[in-house]
Every structure is written in structure tokens, then in C-alpha cells.
PDB file of C-alpha atoms in Angstrom:
ATOM      1  CA  MET A   1       0.057  -0.526  -0.183  1.00  0.00           C
ATOM      2  CA  LEU A   2       1.099   3.637  -0.709  1.00  0.00           C
ATOM      3  CA  ASN A   3       2.300   5.641   1.711  1.00  0.00           C
ATOM      4  CA  PRO A   4       0.535   8.796   1.076  1.00  0.00           C
ATOM      5  CA  PHE A   5       2.517  10.972   3.759  1.00  0.00           C
ATOM      6  CA  ALA A   6       5.452   9.636   2.025  1.00  0.00           C
ATOM      7  CA  GLN A   7       4.777  13.122   0.062  1.00  0.00           C
ATOM      8  CA  ALA A   8       4.633  14.837   3.323  1.00  0.00           C
ATOM      9  CA  GLY A   9       5.987  18.785   2.484  1.00  0.00           C
ATOM     10  CA  PHE A  10       6.911  21.989   4.911  1.00  0.00           C
ATOM     11  CA  ILE A  11       4.949  24.727   4.950  1.00  0.00           C
ATOM     12  CA  LEU A  12       6.540  27.402   7.327  1.00  0.00           C
ATOM     13  CA  SER A  13       7.637  28.074  10.704  1.00  0.00           C
ATOM     14  CA  CYS A  14       5.177  30.408  13.402  1.00  0.00           C
ATOM     15  CA  ALA A  15       4.901  31.639  16.580  1.00  0.00           C
ATOM     16  CA  ARG A  16       2.186  33.716  16.808  1.00  0.00           C
ATOM     17  CA  LEU A  17      -1.386  31.857  15.195  1.00  0.00           C
ATOM     18  CA  ASP A  18      -2.174  34.681  13.161  1.00  0.00           C
ATOM     19  CA  GLN A  19       0.416  33.335  10.758  1.00  0.00           C
ATOM     20  CA  LEU A  20      -0.659  30.109   9.645  1.00  0.00           C
ATOM     21  CA  PRO A  21      -2.810  30.074   6.586  1.00  0.00           C
ATOM     22  CA  ALA A  22      -6.267  31.188   6.378  1.00  0.00           C
ATOM     23  CA  ASP A  23      -8.487  28.808   4.870  1.00  0.00           C
ATOM     24  CA  ALA A  24     -10.098  25.187   5.799  1.00  0.00           C
ATOM     25  CA  LEU A  25      -7.744  22.770   5.109  1.00  0.00           C
ATOM     26  CA  PRO A  26      -7.996  20.337   8.166  1.00  0.00           C
ATOM     27  CA  GLU A  27      -4.688  20.260  10.645  1.00  0.00           C
ATOM     28  CA  ILE A  28      -3.851  17.225  12.903  1.00  0.00           C
ATOM     29  CA  ALA A  29      -1.635  18.412  15.943  1.00  0.00           C
ATOM     30  CA  PHE A  30       1.296  15.893  16.693  1.00  0.00           C
ATOM     31  CA  ALA A  31       1.924  17.089  21.082  1.00  0.00           C
ATOM     32  CA  GLY A  32       3.973  15.636  22.996  1.00  0.00           C
ATOM     33  CA  ARG A  33       6.978  15.601  25.624  1.00  0.00           C
ATOM     34  CA  SER A  34      10.013  17.004  24.221  1.00  0.00           C
ATOM     35  CA  ASN A  35      11.388  14.008  24.730  1.00  0.00           C
ATOM     36  CA  ALA A  36       8.811  11.445  24.075  1.00  0.00           C
ATOM     37  CA  GLY A  37       9.473  10.972  20.160  1.00  0.00           C
ATOM     38  CA  LYS A  38       7.622  13.747  18.877  1.00  0.00           C
ATOM     39  CA  SER A  39       9.653  13.975  15.421  1.00  0.00           C
ATOM     40  CA  SER A  40      10.822  10.336  14.847  1.00  0.00           C
ATOM     41  CA  ALA A  41       7.846   9.550  15.034  1.00  0.00           C
ATOM     42  CA  LEU A  42       6.002  11.852  12.972  1.00  0.00           C
ATOM     43  CA  ASN A  43       9.542  10.995  10.459  1.00  0.00           C
ATOM     44  CA  LEU A  44       8.853   7.309  10.527  1.00  0.00           C
ATOM     45  CA  ILE A  45       4.932   8.253   9.675  1.00  0.00           C
ATOM     46  CA  CYS A  46       5.112  10.270   6.883  1.00  0.00           C
ATOM     47  CA  GLY A  47       7.962   7.385   6.053  1.00  0.00           C
ATOM     48  CA  GLN A  48      11.369  10.734   5.476  1.00  0.00           C
ATOM     49  CA  LYS A  49      14.720  10.256   7.315  1.00  0.00           C
ATOM     50  CA  GLN A  50      14.854  14.049   7.560  1.00  0.00           C
ATOM     51  CA  LEU A  51      11.133  15.593   7.929  1.00  0.00           C
ATOM     52  CA  ALA A  52      10.887  16.563  11.398  1.00  0.00           C
ATOM     53  CA  ARG A  53      14.397  17.900  12.929  1.00  0.00           C
ATOM     54  CA  VAL A  54      15.281  15.077  15.658  1.00  0.00           C
ATOM     55  CA  SER A  55      18.092  17.006  18.243  1.00  0.00           C
ATOM     56  CA  LYS A  56      20.020  15.356  20.746  1.00  0.00           C
ATOM     57  CA  THR A  57      18.892  18.281  23.086  1.00  0.00           C
ATOM     58  CA  PRO A  58      15.356  18.020  24.050  1.00  0.00           C
ATOM     59  CA  GLY A  59      13.599  20.584  23.667  1.00  0.00           C
ATOM     60  CA  ARG A  60      14.639  22.832  21.098  1.00  0.00           C
ATOM     61  CA  THR A  61      11.211  22.779  18.484  1.00  0.00           C
ATOM     62  CA  GLN A  62      10.075  26.645  19.659  1.00  0.00           C
ATOM     63  CA  LEU A  63       7.102  26.881  17.267  1.00  0.00           C
ATOM     64  CA  ILE A  64       4.959  25.100  15.062  1.00  0.00           C
ATOM     65  CA  ASN A  65       6.175  23.626  11.491  1.00  0.00           C
ATOM     66  CA  LEU A  66       3.203  23.147   9.288  1.00  0.00           C
ATOM     67  CA  PHE A  67       4.247  19.480   6.999  1.00  0.00           C
ATOM     68  CA  GLY A  68       0.934  20.024   3.697  1.00  0.00           C
ATOM     69  CA  VAL A  69       0.115  15.918   3.196  1.00  0.00           C
ATOM     70  CA  PRO A  70      -3.355  15.047   1.180  1.00  0.00           C
ATOM     71  CA  GLY A  71      -6.300  16.453   2.338  1.00  0.00           C
ATOM     72  CA  GLY A  72      -4.291  18.907   4.838  1.00  0.00           C
ATOM     73  CA  ARG A  73      -2.079  19.726   7.128  1.00  0.00           C
ATOM     74  CA  PHE A  74       0.525  18.055  10.119  1.00  0.00           C
ATOM     75  CA  ALA A  75       1.323  20.377  12.650  1.00  0.00           C
ATOM     76  CA  ASP A  76       4.055  19.625  14.365  1.00  0.00           C
ATOM     77  CA  LEU A  77       3.211  21.647  18.100  1.00  0.00           C
ATOM     78  CA  PRO A  78       6.126  22.712  20.511  1.00  0.00           C
ATOM     79  CA  GLY A  79       7.687  20.096  22.923  1.00  0.00           C
ATOM     80  CA  TYR A  80       6.310  20.866  26.728  1.00  0.00           C
ATOM     81  CA  GLY A  81       7.760  20.442  30.155  1.00  0.00           C
ATOM     82  CA  TYR A  82      11.161  20.256  29.043  1.00  0.00           C
ATOM     83  CA  ALA A  83      13.203  22.011  32.633  1.00  0.00           C
ATOM     84  CA  ALA A  84      15.969  22.848  31.339  1.00  0.00           C
ATOM     85  CA  VAL A  85      14.341  24.961  28.777  1.00  0.00           C
ATOM     86  CA  PRO A  86      13.804  29.094  30.570  1.00  0.00           C
ATOM     87  CA  GLU A  87      11.022  29.307  33.186  1.00  0.00           C
ATOM     88  CA  GLN A  88       9.556  32.828  30.303  1.00  0.00           C
ATOM     89  CA  VAL A  89      10.025  30.843  27.416  1.00  0.00           C
ATOM     90  CA  ARG A  90       8.038  27.536  28.458  1.00  0.00           C
ATOM     91  CA  ARG A  91       5.429  30.085  29.501  1.00  0.00           C
ATOM     92  CA  ASP A  92       5.416  31.486  25.513  1.00  0.00           C
ATOM     93  CA  TRP A  93       5.423  27.603  24.646  1.00  0.00           C
ATOM     94  CA  GLY A  94       1.799  26.349  26.101  1.00  0.00           C
ATOM     95  CA  LYS A  95       0.418  30.342  25.541  1.00  0.00           C
ATOM     96  CA  LEU A  96       1.592  28.699  21.376  1.00  0.00           C
ATOM     97  CA  ILE A  97       0.430  25.549  22.156  1.00  0.00           C
ATOM     98  CA  GLY A  98      -2.738  26.586  24.335  1.00  0.00           C
ATOM     99  CA  SER A  99      -4.320  28.507  22.127  1.00  0.00           C
ATOM    100  CA  TYR A 100      -4.073  26.757  18.961  1.00  0.00           C
ATOM    101  CA  MET A 101      -6.018  24.119  20.955  1.00  0.00           C
ATOM    102  CA  ASP A 102      -8.217  26.331  22.301  1.00  0.00           C
ATOM    103  CA  GLU A 103      -9.081  28.513  19.104  1.00  0.00           C
ATOM    104  CA  ARG A 104      -7.526  27.111  15.821  1.00  0.00           C
ATOM    105  CA  GLN A 105     -10.993  26.025  14.132  1.00  0.00           C
ATOM    106  CA  ASN A 106      -8.524  23.657  11.229  1.00  0.00           C
ATOM    107  CA  LEU A 107      -7.606  21.625  13.859  1.00  0.00           C
ATOM    108  CA  VAL A 108     -10.178  18.083  13.391  1.00  0.00           C
ATOM    109  CA  GLY A 109      -7.608  16.263  15.507  1.00  0.00           C
ATOM    110  CA  THR A 110      -4.485  15.582  17.717  1.00  0.00           C
ATOM    111  CA  VAL A 111      -1.300  13.050  17.770  1.00  0.00           C
ATOM    112  CA  LEU A 112      -0.602  12.325  21.662  1.00  0.00           C
ATOM    113  CA  ILE A 113       2.877  11.313  21.572  1.00  0.00           C
ATOM    114  CA  MET A 114       3.700   9.636  25.040  1.00  0.00           C
ATOM    115  CA  ASP A 115       7.022   7.777  26.516  1.00  0.00           C
ATOM    116  CA  ILE A 116       5.295   4.606  27.271  1.00  0.00           C
ATOM    117  CA  ARG A 117       7.691   4.773  30.151  1.00  0.00           C
ATOM    118  CA  HIS A 118       6.021   8.282  31.448  1.00  0.00           C
ATOM    119  CA  PRO A 119       2.926   8.786  30.139  1.00  0.00           C
ATOM    120  CA  LEU A 120       0.123  10.620  31.134  1.00  0.00           C
ATOM    121  CA  GLY A 121       2.238  13.541  32.489  1.00  0.00           C
ATOM    122  CA  ASP A 122       0.144  16.524  33.336  1.00  0.00           C
ATOM    123  CA  HIS A 123       0.785  18.266  30.601  1.00  0.00           C
ATOM    124  CA  ASP A 124      -0.355  15.216  28.569  1.00  0.00           C
ATOM    125  CA  ARG A 125      -4.185  15.245  30.542  1.00  0.00           C
ATOM    126  CA  GLN A 126      -3.839  19.291  30.167  1.00  0.00           C
ATOM    127  CA  MET A 127      -3.561  18.093  25.858  1.00  0.00           C
ATOM    128  CA  LEU A 128      -6.359  15.422  26.676  1.00  0.00           C
ATOM    129  CA  ALA A 129      -8.988  18.323  28.491  1.00  0.00           C
ATOM    130  CA  TRP A 130      -7.882  20.845  25.954  1.00  0.00           C
ATOM    131  CA  ALA A 131      -8.849  18.399  23.061  1.00  0.00           C
ATOM    132  CA  ASP A 132     -12.070  16.955  24.783  1.00  0.00           C
ATOM    133  CA  HIS A 133     -13.354  20.930  26.440  1.00  0.00           C
ATOM    134  CA  ARG A 134     -13.462  20.908  21.920  1.00  0.00           C
ATOM    135  CA  GLY A 135     -14.725  17.585  21.151  1.00  0.00           C
ATOM    136  CA  LEU A 136     -11.241  16.752  19.123  1.00  0.00           C
ATOM    137  CA  ARG A 137     -10.239  13.457  18.255  1.00  0.00           C
ATOM    138  CA  VAL A 138      -7.157  12.275  20.510  1.00  0.00           C
ATOM    139  CA  HIS A 139      -4.753   9.141  19.593  1.00  0.00           C
ATOM    140  CA  VAL A 140      -2.190   8.420  21.978  1.00  0.00           C
ATOM    141  CA  LEU A 141       0.809   7.076  20.359  1.00  0.00           C
ATOM    142  CA  LEU A 142       2.670   4.940  23.862  1.00  0.00           C
ATOM    143  CA  THR A 143       5.933   5.155  21.918  1.00  0.00           C
ATOM    144  CA  LYS A 144       9.627   3.937  22.197  1.00  0.00           C
ATOM    145  CA  ALA A 145       7.522   0.732  22.795  1.00  0.00           C
ATOM    146  CA  ASP A 146      10.874  -1.011  22.156  1.00  0.00           C
ATOM    147  CA  LYS A 147      12.355  -0.427  25.602  1.00  0.00           C
ATOM    148  CA  LEU A 148       9.832  -2.581  27.412  1.00  0.00           C
ATOM    149  CA  GLY A 149       8.833  -6.371  27.429  1.00  0.00           C
ATOM    150  CA  PHE A 150       5.853  -7.702  25.585  1.00  0.00           C
ATOM    151  CA  GLY A 151       3.779  -7.819  29.076  1.00  0.00           C
ATOM    152  CA  ALA A 152       5.548  -4.858  30.468  1.00  0.00           C
ATOM    153  CA  ALA A 153       4.454  -2.900  27.224  1.00  0.00           C
ATOM    154  CA  LYS A 154       0.941  -5.110  27.389  1.00  0.00           C
ATOM    155  CA  ALA A 155      -0.138  -3.646  30.898  1.00  0.00           C
ATOM    156  CA  THR A 156       0.892   0.374  29.947  1.00  0.00           C
ATOM    157  CA  LEU A 157      -1.664  -0.066  27.054  1.00  0.00           C
ATOM    158  CA  LEU A 158      -4.304  -1.913  29.031  1.00  0.00           C
ATOM    159  CA  LYS A 159      -3.843   1.147  31.647  1.00  0.00           C
ATOM    160  CA  VAL A 160      -3.713   4.122  29.962  1.00  0.00           C
ATOM    161  CA  GLN A 161      -6.591   2.920  27.457  1.00  0.00           C
ATOM    162  CA  LYS A 162      -8.934   2.783  31.178  1.00  0.00           C
ATOM    163  CA  ASP A 163      -7.352   6.033  31.724  1.00  0.00           C
ATOM    164  CA  VAL A 164      -7.985   7.097  29.139  1.00  0.00           C
ATOM    165  CA  GLY A 165     -11.885   5.931  28.569  1.00  0.00           C
ATOM    166  CA  THR A 166     -12.988   7.151  25.602  1.00  0.00           C
ATOM    167  CA  SER A 167     -11.803  10.207  25.273  1.00  0.00           C
ATOM    168  CA  ALA A 168      -8.354   9.087  23.243  1.00  0.00           C
ATOM    169  CA  THR A 169      -7.780   5.830  20.963  1.00  0.00           C
ATOM    170  CA  VAL A 170      -3.828   4.028  22.478  1.00  0.00           C
ATOM    171  CA  GLN A 171      -0.813   2.290  21.041  1.00  0.00           C
ATOM    172  CA  LEU A 172       1.393   1.358  20.824  1.00  0.00           C
ATOM    173  CA  PHE A 173       3.652   2.428  19.480  1.00  0.00           C
ATOM    174  CA  SER A 174       7.702   1.869  18.266  1.00  0.00           C
ATOM    175  CA  SER A 175       9.904   4.382  15.986  1.00  0.00           C
ATOM    176  CA  GLU A 176      12.577   1.462  16.171  1.00  0.00           C
ATOM    177  CA  THR A 177      11.367  -1.023  15.050  1.00  0.00           C
ATOM    178  CA  ARG A 178       8.942   0.572  13.269  1.00  0.00           C
ATOM    179  CA  ALA A 179       5.607  -1.461  15.453  1.00  0.00           C
ATOM    180  CA  GLY A 180       2.725  -0.061  15.515  1.00  0.00           C
ATOM    181  CA  LEU A 181       3.071   2.212  11.872  1.00  0.00           C
ATOM    182  CA  PRO A 182       0.407   0.915   9.790  1.00  0.00           C
ATOM    183  CA  GLU A 183      -2.246   1.128  12.647  1.00  0.00           C
ATOM    184  CA  ALA A 184      -0.915   4.974  13.075  1.00  0.00           C
ATOM    185  CA  GLN A 185      -0.758   5.354   9.078  1.00  0.00           C
ATOM    186  CA  LYS A 186      -5.085   4.469   8.820  1.00  0.00           C
ATOM    187  CA  GLN A 187      -5.776   6.790  11.827  1.00  0.00           C
ATOM    188  CA  LEU A 188      -4.042   9.850  10.203  1.00  0.00           C
ATOM    189  CA  ARG A 189      -5.517   8.418   6.498  1.00  0.00           C
ATOM    190  CA  ASP A 190      -9.209   7.635   8.439  1.00  0.00           C
ATOM    191  CA  TRP A 191      -9.045  11.144   9.886  1.00  0.00           C
ATOM    192  CA  LEU A 192      -8.317  13.452   6.554  1.00  0.00           C
ATOM    193  CA  GLY A 193     -10.818  11.130   3.959  1.00  0.00           C
ATOM    194  CA  ILE A 194      -7.748   9.573   2.325  1.00  0.00           C
ATOM    195  CA  ASP A 195      -8.956   6.997  -0.239  1.00  0.00           C
ATOM    196  CA  GLU A 196      -5.528   4.020   0.221  1.00  0.00           C
ATOM    197  CA  THR A 197      -6.252   3.658  -3.988  1.00  0.00           C
ATOM    198  CA  ALA A 198      -4.823   7.252  -4.442  1.00  0.00           C
ATOM    199  CA  THR A 199      -1.813   8.435  -5.629  1.00  0.00           C
ATOM    200  CA  PHE A 200      -0.170  11.476  -4.360  1.00  0.00           C
ATOM    201  CA  ALA A 201       2.184  15.071  -5.503  1.00  0.00           C
ATOM    202  CA  LYS A 202       5.050  16.647  -3.201  1.00  0.00           C
ATOM    203  CA  VAL A 203       2.785  18.491  -1.113  1.00  0.00           C
ATOM    204  CA  GLY A 204       3.599  21.950   0.449  1.00  0.00           C
ATOM    205  CA  GLY A 205       7.236  23.858   0.240  1.00  0.00           C
ATOM    206  CA  GLY A 206       7.768  27.556  -1.171  1.00  0.00           C
ATOM    207  CA  LEU A 207       5.146  29.348   0.993  1.00  0.00           C
ATOM    208  CA  GLY A 208       8.390  30.123   3.746  1.00  0.00           C
ATOM    209  CA  ASP A 209      11.277  29.431   6.335  1.00  0.00           C
ATOM    210  CA  ALA A 210      10.860  30.713   9.943  1.00  0.00           C
ATOM    211  CA  LEU A 211       8.889  33.597  10.792  1.00  0.00           C
ATOM    212  CA  SER A 212       9.067  35.587  14.054  1.00  0.00           C
TER     213      SER A 212
END
């Protein structure tokens, strides 16, 4: 099966909501802690090694990065909860993420990235509350599932599923072993209404570099 997200292309980075495109294209946000493997998961889903920058220093992404995909856009949100980031920067990130989650009308769903070894932190629960307030769909990727044995990973999956109830769907995922990749891609195709048999051209690019 062709991966429609292999044609994803960078559109722009922004620090304010008024810098986002003023159209009706649906957007899916990728959110999570700075060290939860969000960029790696996004790259694997799109079949591209360098689409989203993977930094050895968590907390580097301070902007909303938009990527064009068939039928809409992926919005890579700034990672949250990294203690080494200055307090003022963390507050600014929180305002940006909160404004996007509360106000962005294009937003149709959120992929919430959680390290399977440290799921459902305070910021993760805040993201779930934001999404629930707006009636948005949430799909949780429990990343780095390869770091646990099968039994421990399954037990964590069941615990998180019980905790979030009907507010989100949850799955195991590993960027190292590619476990859970087809399931994650199917969820995103369904949200964007992408026909599995369709062919795709390159999407995105040419709208500018990082903005301030």
C-alpha cells in the first residue's frame, strides 16, 4: 500500500496563530513532551528521515511547524515539559500551544505522543482536557515500546486505555522497530478521508521559512 504521507512537505514555521494559513484545510496536531520521540514518530509516519528535525537536545522546537500532506496538514507543536528550558520560554510555548488547541478552527484531531515509560504526565492530561473541551479526536502513541518487554508494554497500554476511557484511542508504537506504524498511518488516513488506492503528488513547500 502506498504511503500518502511520503509526499509530505514543509510549509512554514510560526510563533503566532495569525501567521498560520487562512484557509479551511484540516490540520492534525502532533503534541507531546520534548523527549517523548515526537519528531521521530512524525518522520517514520511520513517515511522521511529529516522531515521533522530530531534534536539531541530536547526542547529545541519552539515554533509550530506545518507540513502539507494529502487532504490537509500536519502541525508539529512545540514539545512541552522540558525543565532545562528557561521559564519565560516555557510560558510562551504554553500560550502558543494553548491558543492553537483552543482557537484553531482547522484542527480536527491530535496525535498525542507519550513515552511508554512515563505516560500521562500533567501536560499530557492538559492536552487531553483541551481536546475534550473542543470535542476533538485524540490518538495516543505510546512511543519507545521497544524499551519494555511485551508483557510490560501490554500492561501499560491497557492501563492508559482504562485511564483515558473514550476520550482517546491508544496504541503501542516504536520508531526503532516500526511497530504500530500501519495502525498509526491508518488512523491519520481515516481522519483526513484519504482513499487507500489514491496516488499523490508532493505537497507543501514554497510558503516561507521560519517566521518571527
